[in-house]
PDB file of C-alpha atoms in Angstrom:
ATOM      1  CA  MET A 265      58.304  80.893  94.033  1.00 91.00           C
ATOM      2  CA  LYS A 266      60.671  78.311  95.785  1.00 91.00           C
ATOM      3  CA  LEU A 267      58.072  78.590  99.265  1.00 93.00           C
ATOM      4  CA  ILE A 268      55.168  78.298  96.781  1.00 93.00           C
ATOM      5  CA  GLY A 269      56.355  75.262  95.671  1.00 93.00           C
ATOM      6  CA  ARG A 270      57.573  73.583  98.857  1.00 94.00           C
ATOM      7  CA  GLY A 271      53.742  74.872 100.791  1.00 95.00           C
ATOM      8  CA  GLY A 272      51.949  73.581  97.861  1.00 95.00           C
ATOM      9  CA  GLN A 273      53.411  69.751  98.457  1.00 97.00           C
ATOM     10  CA  LEU A 274      53.011  69.891 102.569  1.00 97.00           C
ATOM     11  CA  VAL A 275      49.197  70.540 101.353  1.00 97.00           C
ATOM     12  CA  GLY A 276      49.708  67.942  99.427  1.00 96.00           C
ATOM     13  CA  LEU A 277      50.575  65.485 101.817  1.00 97.00           C
ATOM     14  CA  VAL A 278      48.068  67.007 104.285  1.00 97.00           C
ATOM     15  CA  ILE A 279      44.971  66.460 102.576  1.00 97.00           C
ATOM     16  CA  PRO A 280      45.285  62.528 102.178  1.00 96.00           C
ATOM     17  CA  CYS A 281      45.434  62.477 106.214  1.00 96.00           C
ATOM     18  CA  LEU A 282      42.969  64.603 106.525  1.00 96.00           C
ATOM     19  CA  ALA A 283      40.452  63.069 104.059  1.00 95.00           C
ATOM     20  CA  VAL A 284      41.305  59.815 105.943  1.00 94.00           C
ATOM     21  CA  LEU A 285      40.473  61.104 109.454  1.00 95.00           C
ATOM     22  CA  LEU A 286      36.791  62.255 107.490  1.00 95.00           C
ATOM     23  CA  GLN A 287      35.804  58.947 106.011  1.00 94.00           C
ATOM     24  CA  LEU A 288      36.854  57.227 109.087  1.00 94.00           C
ATOM     25  CA  ASN A 289      34.381  59.699 110.846  1.00 95.00           C
ATOM     26  CA  GLN A 290      31.761  59.019 108.181  1.00 93.00           C
ATOM     27  CA  ALA A 291      31.774  63.274 107.281  1.00 95.00           C
ATOM     28  CA  ILE A 292      32.236  62.681 103.818  1.00 94.00           C
ATOM     29  CA  SER A 293      31.423  59.860 100.944  1.00 94.00           C
ATOM     30  CA  ALA A 294      34.017  57.720  99.812  1.00 92.00           C
ATOM     31  CA  SER A 295      33.759  59.493  96.294  1.00 94.00           C
ATOM     32  CA  ARG A 296      34.352  62.303  98.673  1.00 95.00           C
ATOM     33  CA  MET A 297      37.294  61.181  99.948  1.00 94.00           C
ATOM     34  CA  LEU A 298      38.319  60.008  96.255  1.00 95.00           C
ATOM     35  CA  ALA A 299      38.433  63.070  94.789  1.00 96.00           C
ATOM     36  CA  MET A 300      40.296  64.953  97.614  1.00 96.00           C
ATOM     37  CA  LEU A 301      43.098  62.743  97.184  1.00 96.00           C
ATOM     38  CA  VAL A 302      43.118  63.023  93.357  1.00 97.00           C
ATOM     39  CA  ALA A 303      43.145  66.898  94.394  1.00 97.00           C
ATOM     40  CA  ALA A 304      46.426  66.157  96.973  1.00 97.00           C
ATOM     41  CA  VAL A 305      48.378  64.877  93.667  1.00 97.00           C
ATOM     42  CA  CYS A 306      47.265  67.287  91.978  1.00 97.00           C
ATOM     43  CA  CYS A 307      48.335  69.885  94.601  1.00 97.00           C
ATOM     44  CA  PHE A 308      51.814  67.862  95.099  1.00 97.00           C
ATOM     45  CA  SER A 309      52.684  67.337  91.561  1.00 97.00           C
ATOM     46  CA  ILE A 310      52.297  71.096  90.949  1.00 96.00           C
ATOM     47  CA  GLY A 311      54.329  72.087  93.713  1.00 95.00           C
ATOM     48  CA  ARG A 312      56.917  69.727  92.934  1.00 95.00           C
ATOM     49  CA  ILE A 313      57.156  71.354  89.219  1.00 95.00           C
ATOM     50  CA  VAL A 314      57.366  75.073  90.598  1.00 95.00           C
ATOM     51  CA  GLU A 315      59.784  74.436  93.158  1.00 93.00           C
ATOM     52  CA  GLY A 316      61.893  72.659  90.447  1.00 91.00           C
ATOM     53  CA  TYR A 317      61.473  75.786  88.144  1.00 92.00           C
ATOM     54  CA  ALA A 318      62.329  77.817  90.962  1.00 88.00           C
ATOM     55  CA  GLY A 319      65.140  76.093  91.686  1.00 76.00           C
ATOM     56  CA  SER A 320      66.857  76.457  87.951  1.00 69.00           C
ATOM     57  CA  GLY A 321      66.361  79.826  87.822  1.00 60.00           C
TER      58      GLY A 321
END
């Protein structure tokens, strides 16, 4: 469970870098980049919660 939480956090940290690079190459629109950034925050938050629950059990 802790590994899944850590993986979610890692995905949440990688997505913004990918979104910015795609936006700079004009492969995606600004609204799509914003949606990716919101998804990254959600992934990171859920990963942190899952990791926290795994450590307390």
